[in-house]
XYZ file of C-alpha atoms in Angstrom:
412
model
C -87.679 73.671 17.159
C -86.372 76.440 19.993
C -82.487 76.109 20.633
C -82.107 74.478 24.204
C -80.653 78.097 25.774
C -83.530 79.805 24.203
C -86.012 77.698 25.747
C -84.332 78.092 28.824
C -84.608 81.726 29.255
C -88.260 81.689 28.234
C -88.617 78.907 31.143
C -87.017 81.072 33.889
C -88.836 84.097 32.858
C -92.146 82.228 33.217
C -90.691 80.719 36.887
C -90.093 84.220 37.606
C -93.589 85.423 36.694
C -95.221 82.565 39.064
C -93.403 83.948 41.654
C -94.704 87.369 41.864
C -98.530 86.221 41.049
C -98.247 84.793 44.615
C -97.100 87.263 47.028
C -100.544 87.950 48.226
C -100.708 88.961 52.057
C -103.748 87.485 53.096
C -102.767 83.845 52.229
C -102.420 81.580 54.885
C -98.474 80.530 55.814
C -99.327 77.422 54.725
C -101.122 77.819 51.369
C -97.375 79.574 50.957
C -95.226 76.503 51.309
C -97.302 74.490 49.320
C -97.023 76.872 46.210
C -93.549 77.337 46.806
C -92.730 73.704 46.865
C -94.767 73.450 44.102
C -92.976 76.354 41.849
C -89.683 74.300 42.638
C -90.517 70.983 41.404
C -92.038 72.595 38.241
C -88.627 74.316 37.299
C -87.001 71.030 38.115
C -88.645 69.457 35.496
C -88.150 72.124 33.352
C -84.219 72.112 33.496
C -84.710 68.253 33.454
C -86.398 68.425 30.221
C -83.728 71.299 29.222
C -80.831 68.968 30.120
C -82.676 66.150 27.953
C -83.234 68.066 25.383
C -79.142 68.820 25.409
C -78.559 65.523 25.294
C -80.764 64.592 22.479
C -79.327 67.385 20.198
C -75.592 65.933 20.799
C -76.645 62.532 20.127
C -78.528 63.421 17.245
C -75.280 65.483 15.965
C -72.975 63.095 16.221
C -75.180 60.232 14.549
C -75.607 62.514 11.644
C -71.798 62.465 11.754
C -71.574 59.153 11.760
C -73.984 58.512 9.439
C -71.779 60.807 7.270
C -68.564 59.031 7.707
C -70.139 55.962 7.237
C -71.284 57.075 3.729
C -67.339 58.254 2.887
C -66.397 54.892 4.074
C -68.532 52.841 1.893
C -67.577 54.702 -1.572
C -63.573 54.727 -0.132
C -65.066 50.867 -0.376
C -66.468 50.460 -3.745
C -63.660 52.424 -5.055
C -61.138 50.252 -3.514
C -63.046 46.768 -4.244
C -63.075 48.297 -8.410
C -59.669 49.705 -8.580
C -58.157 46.111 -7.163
C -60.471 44.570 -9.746
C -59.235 45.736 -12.139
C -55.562 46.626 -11.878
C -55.704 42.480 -11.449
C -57.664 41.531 -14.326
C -55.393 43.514 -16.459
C -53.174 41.136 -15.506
C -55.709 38.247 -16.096
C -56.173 39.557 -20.236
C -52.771 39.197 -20.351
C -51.824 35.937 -19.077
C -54.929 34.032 -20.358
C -54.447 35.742 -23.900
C -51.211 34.056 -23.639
C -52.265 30.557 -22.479
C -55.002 30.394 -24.953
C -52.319 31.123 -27.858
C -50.109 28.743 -26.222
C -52.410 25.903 -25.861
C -53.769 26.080 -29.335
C -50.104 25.452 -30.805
C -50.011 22.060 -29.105
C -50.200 19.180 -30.932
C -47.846 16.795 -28.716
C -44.023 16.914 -28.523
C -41.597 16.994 -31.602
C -40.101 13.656 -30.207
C -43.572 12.267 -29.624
C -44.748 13.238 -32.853
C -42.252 11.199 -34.192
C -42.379 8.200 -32.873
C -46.174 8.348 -33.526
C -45.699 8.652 -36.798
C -43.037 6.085 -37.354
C -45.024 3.090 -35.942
C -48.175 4.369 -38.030
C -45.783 4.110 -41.251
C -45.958 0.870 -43.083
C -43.001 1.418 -44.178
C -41.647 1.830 -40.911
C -39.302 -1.061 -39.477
C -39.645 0.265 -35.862
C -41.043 -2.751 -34.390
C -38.161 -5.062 -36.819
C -40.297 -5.301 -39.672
C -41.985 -2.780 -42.469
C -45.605 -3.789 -43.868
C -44.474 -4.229 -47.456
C -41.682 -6.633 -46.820
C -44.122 -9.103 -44.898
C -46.732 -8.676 -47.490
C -44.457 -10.197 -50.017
C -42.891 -12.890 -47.585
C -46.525 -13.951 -46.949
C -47.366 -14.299 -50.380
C -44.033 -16.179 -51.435
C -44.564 -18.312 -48.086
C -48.290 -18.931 -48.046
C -49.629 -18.335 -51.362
C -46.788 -20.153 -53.413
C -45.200 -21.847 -51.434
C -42.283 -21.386 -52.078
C -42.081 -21.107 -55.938
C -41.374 -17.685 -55.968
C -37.828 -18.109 -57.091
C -38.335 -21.269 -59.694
C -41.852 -20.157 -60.997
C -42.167 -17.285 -64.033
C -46.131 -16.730 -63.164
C -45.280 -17.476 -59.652
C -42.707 -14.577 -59.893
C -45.405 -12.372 -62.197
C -47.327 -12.706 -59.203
C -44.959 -11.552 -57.098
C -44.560 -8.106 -59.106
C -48.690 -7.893 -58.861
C -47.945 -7.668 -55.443
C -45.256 -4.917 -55.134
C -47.366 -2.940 -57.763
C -50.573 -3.303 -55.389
C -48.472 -1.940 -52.511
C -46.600 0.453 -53.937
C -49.685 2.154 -55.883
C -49.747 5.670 -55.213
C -53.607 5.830 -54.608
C -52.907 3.823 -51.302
C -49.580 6.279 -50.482
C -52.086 9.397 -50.722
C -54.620 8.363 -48.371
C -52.210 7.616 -45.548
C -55.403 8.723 -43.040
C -57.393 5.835 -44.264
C -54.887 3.242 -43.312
C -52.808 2.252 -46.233
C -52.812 -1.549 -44.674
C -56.546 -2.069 -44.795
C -56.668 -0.764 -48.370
C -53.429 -2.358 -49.902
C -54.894 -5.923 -48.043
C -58.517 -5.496 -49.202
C -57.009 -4.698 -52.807
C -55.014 -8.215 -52.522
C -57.735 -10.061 -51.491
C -59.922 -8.735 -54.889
C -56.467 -9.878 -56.786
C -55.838 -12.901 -55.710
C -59.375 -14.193 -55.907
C -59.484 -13.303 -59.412
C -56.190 -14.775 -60.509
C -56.883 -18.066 -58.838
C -60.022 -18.344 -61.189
C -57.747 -19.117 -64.108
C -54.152 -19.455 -61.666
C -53.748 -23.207 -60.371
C -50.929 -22.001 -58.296
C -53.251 -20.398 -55.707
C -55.384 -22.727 -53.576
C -58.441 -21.930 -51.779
C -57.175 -22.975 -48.361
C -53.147 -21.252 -48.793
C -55.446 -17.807 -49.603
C -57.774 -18.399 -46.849
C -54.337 -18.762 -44.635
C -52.619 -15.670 -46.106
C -55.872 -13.844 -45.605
C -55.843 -14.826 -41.981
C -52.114 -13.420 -41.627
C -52.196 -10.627 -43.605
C -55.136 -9.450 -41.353
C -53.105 -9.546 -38.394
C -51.035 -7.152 -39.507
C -54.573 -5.020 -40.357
C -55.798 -4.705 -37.240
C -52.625 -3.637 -35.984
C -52.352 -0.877 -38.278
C -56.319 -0.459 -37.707
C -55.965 0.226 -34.543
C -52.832 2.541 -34.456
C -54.677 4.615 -37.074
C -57.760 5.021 -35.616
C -56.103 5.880 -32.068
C -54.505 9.102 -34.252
C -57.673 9.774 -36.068
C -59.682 10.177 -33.129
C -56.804 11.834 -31.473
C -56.477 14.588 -34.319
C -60.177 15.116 -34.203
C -60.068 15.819 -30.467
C -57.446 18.229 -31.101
C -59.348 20.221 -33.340
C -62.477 19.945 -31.597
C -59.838 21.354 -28.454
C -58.511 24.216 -30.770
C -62.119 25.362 -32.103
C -63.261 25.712 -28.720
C -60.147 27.683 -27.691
C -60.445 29.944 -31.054
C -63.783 30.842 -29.594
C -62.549 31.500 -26.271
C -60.280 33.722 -27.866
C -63.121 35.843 -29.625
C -65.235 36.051 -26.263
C -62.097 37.457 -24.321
C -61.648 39.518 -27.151
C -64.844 41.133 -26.984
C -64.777 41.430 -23.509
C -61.418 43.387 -23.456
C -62.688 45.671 -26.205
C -65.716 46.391 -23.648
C -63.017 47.193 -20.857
C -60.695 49.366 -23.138
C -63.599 51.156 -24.589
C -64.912 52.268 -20.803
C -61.379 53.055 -19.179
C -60.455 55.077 -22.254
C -57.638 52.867 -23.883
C -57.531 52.709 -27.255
C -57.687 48.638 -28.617
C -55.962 48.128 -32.110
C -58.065 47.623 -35.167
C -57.908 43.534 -36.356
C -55.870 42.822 -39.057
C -56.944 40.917 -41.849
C -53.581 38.703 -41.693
C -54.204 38.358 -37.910
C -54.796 35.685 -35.483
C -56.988 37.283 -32.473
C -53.493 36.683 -30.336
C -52.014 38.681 -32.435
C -54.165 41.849 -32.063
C -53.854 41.461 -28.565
C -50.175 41.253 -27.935
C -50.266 44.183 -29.970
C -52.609 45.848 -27.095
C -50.729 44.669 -24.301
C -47.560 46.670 -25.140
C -49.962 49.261 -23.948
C -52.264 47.893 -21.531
C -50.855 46.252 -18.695
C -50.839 46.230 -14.752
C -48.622 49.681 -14.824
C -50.831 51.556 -17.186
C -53.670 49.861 -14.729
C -52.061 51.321 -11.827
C -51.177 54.696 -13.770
C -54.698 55.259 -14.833
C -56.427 55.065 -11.415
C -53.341 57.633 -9.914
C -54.460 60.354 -12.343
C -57.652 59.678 -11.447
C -57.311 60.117 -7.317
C -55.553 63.329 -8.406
C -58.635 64.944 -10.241
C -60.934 64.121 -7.337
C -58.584 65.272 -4.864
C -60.510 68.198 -3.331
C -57.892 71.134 -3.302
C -56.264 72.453 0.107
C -57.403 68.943 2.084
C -55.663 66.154 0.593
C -58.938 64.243 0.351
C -60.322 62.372 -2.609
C -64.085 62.900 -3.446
C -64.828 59.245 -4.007
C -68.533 59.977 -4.158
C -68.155 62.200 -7.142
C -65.556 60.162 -8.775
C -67.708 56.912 -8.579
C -70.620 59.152 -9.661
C -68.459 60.822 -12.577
C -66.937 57.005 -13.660
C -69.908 54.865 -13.704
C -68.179 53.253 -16.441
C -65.801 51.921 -13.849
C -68.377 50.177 -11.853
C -69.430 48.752 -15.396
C -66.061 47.183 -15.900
C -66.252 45.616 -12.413
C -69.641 44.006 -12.860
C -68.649 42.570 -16.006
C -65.800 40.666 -14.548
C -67.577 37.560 -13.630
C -67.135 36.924 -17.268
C -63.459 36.899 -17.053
C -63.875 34.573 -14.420
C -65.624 32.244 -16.217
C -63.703 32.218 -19.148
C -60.389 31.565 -17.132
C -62.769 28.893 -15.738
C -63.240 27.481 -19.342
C -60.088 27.810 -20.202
C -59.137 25.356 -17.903
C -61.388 22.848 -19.112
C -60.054 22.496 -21.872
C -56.696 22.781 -21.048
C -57.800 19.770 -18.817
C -59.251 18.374 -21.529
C -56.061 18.018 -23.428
C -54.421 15.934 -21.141
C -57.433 13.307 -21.088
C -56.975 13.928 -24.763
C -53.328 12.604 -24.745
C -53.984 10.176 -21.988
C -56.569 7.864 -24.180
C -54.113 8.336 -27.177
C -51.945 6.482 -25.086
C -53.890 3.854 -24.114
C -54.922 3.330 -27.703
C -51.322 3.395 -29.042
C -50.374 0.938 -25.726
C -53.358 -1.343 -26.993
C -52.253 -1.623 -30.635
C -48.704 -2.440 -29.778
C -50.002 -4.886 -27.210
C -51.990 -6.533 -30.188
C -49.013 -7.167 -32.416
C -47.248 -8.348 -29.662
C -50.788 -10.904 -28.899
C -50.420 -11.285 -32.738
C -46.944 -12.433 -32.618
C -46.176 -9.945 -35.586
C -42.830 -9.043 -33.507
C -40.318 -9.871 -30.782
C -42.474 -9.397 -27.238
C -39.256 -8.217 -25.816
C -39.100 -5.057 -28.747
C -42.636 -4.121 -28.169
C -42.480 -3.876 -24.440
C -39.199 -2.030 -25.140
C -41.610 0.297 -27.439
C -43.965 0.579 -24.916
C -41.873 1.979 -22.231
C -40.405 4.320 -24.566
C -43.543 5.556 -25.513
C -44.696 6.084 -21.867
C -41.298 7.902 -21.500
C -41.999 10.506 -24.266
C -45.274 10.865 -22.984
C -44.690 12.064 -19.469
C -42.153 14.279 -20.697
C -44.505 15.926 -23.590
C -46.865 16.290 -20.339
C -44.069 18.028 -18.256
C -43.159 20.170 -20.520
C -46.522 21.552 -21.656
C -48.021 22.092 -17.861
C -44.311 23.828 -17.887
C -44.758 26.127 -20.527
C -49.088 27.196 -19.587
C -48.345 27.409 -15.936
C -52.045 26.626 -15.286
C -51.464 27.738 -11.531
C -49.973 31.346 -12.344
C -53.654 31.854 -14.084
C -55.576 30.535 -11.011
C -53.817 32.454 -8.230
C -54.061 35.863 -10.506
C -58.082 35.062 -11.118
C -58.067 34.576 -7.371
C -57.672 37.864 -6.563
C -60.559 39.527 -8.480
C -63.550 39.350 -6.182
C -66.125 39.441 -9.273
C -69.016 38.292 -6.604
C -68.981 41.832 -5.583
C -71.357 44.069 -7.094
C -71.038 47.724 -7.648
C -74.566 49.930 -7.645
């Protein structure tokens, strides 16, 4: 296309031209006017569609500048949105590596431990009485009535007893509550001695059977609130162990793209381990280090500017890491499930252990007074076990660091 100036000459030349092809003396005065008039208007519209044309080309010129800036603006953008992303989620390895090593310590509390395991001891006297001791008070009570003390076979059956309870197969299989198999094994004794044993009567072993399992469910019930309690746990730590691996493998993907080197796993190692071990290298700093170096290869030389086109171009890998980080999210998301999870795990422990106590107080086995006192205790050592673990994860220092990587954001 002809420059506007160009054009412009050629147009007056022409004008010019038009003029001198109608000088002829012979035309009427009239005939004169009219071409005249009509010569003008034609050159008006000429340096109308000059001017126009002028316009256009500025216009056009500083869309294409726009359209220019508008591209340096959206990789200054991308490079931004990534370089946020991930200077944060360094910080997000770090803190959830921690939390997840944290977490899986937990059992409870020392002091709640404890007390736990005191009441589910049967040879505890915690609630005023140990299992043993009314085991043998029932039998001297119920089964002999009495003739313990003045009775040789009543007293041989006496030492049965202690034998039974103090068996070591019952002492080794303290997950199996002791109570149920030191009663059921009691039970098979008695039954057989009263076959040849006058002593015991049907209706003073159907009595002692109906005590003794008082105490049974008690126990029963204390033992199965830690069973399922421990197996909760370990469900809990087998789904943070895998947690572990996937964030892992997903910082080994990051390292491996931005260049840092990841230590090689141990044998001896826990995954938390090998990480802590990468962290005295990788962190938010090193994060913030990296990306500097970075602006000051691409800085184009005499302007001060950086390239960002050609460093996004040049780093694809960094719009890799970025894209990934969804997955971060989600397993920041997960980890707080099941740090949720614990607490509903110690919550229905609770209510179990509440429930047992409640049924040897319903049970009468000791002082209602004592057990309530338990009770409260308990309750006590549970809120503080809570405290102090919600203390020590900090649940909210992981949410308000995730917050700030905007993984929705796709780089392409």
């Amino acid at each position: 296309m002809l420059r506007p100036a160009i054009l412009l000459i050629l147009l007056l030349f022409w004008a010019r031209w038009s003029f001198g092809q109608d000088t002829t003396a012979n035309k009427a005065a009239s005939q004169e006017v009219i071409q005249i008039h009509t010569n003008d208007t034609t050159i008006q519209k000429l340096y109308d569609q000059v001017e126009k044309i002028n316009t256009n080309d500025k216009e056009n010129s500083i869309a294409i500048q726009g359209l220019m800036q508008g591209k340096e603006m959206d990789n200054l953008t991308k490079y931004q949105l990534v370089k946020s992303n991930i200077i944060n989620a360094s910080e997000t390895y770090y803190l959830l590596n921690k939390k997840i090593t944290d977490l899986r310590s937990r059992t409870t509390s020392n002091s709640l431990d404890v007390f736990i395991t005191s009441l589910n001891n049967p040879e505890s006297k915690e609630l005023g009485f140990s299992f043993s001791e009314r085991v043998i008070d029932l039998v001297k009570t119920v089964i002999l009535q009495g003739k313990a003390e003045k009775s040789e076979r009543a007293s041989k059956l006496v030492d049965a007893t202690n034998n039974i309870i103090n068996s070591p197969i019952f002492k080794s299989f303290t997950a199996l509550t002791p109570p149920l198999g030191i009663a059921s094994a009691l039970m098979t004794f008695f039954r057989s001695a009263s076959l040849n044993n006058k002593m015991i009567d049907e209706k003073n072993l159907e009595k002692f059977e109906q005590d003794l399992n008082k105490y049974v469910v008690y126990y029963t019930a204390l033992n199965e609130g830690n069973q399922k309690f421990q197996y909760g746990l370990n469900f809990n730590k087998d789904q943070l162990t895998s947690l572990h691996e996937d964030l892992y493998n997903h910082i080994l993907f990051t390292a491996s793209a931005l260049k840092f080197n990841l230590p090689v796993r141990r044998d001896t190692e826990s995954v938390g381990e090998t990480l802590n071990r990468f962290f005295f290298t990788f962190n938010k700093e090193s994060a913030q280090d990296f990306f500097a170096k970075l602006e000051k290869e691409y800085t184009i030389a005499g302007t001060g500017k950086i390239d960002y086109e050609r460093l996004l171009r040049e780093n694809g890998n960094l719009k890799e890491v970025n894209n990934q980080l969804e997955d971060l999210v989600l397993q920041t998301k997960q980890f707080e499930n099941l740090y949720n999870q614990y607490f509903t795990l110690i919550d229905t422990y609770y209510g179990q252990v509440i429930n047992s106590l409640q049924i040897a107080a319903n049970n009468g086995l000791a002082d209602k007074n004592l057990i309530a006192q338990k009770q409260a205790e308990f309750k006590a050592l549970k809120e503080e076990a809570e405290q102090d673990i919600r203390a020590s994860i900090n649940i909210d220092e992981l949410r308000n660091n995730t917050d700030m990587i905007k993984y929705r954001y796709k780089i392409f």
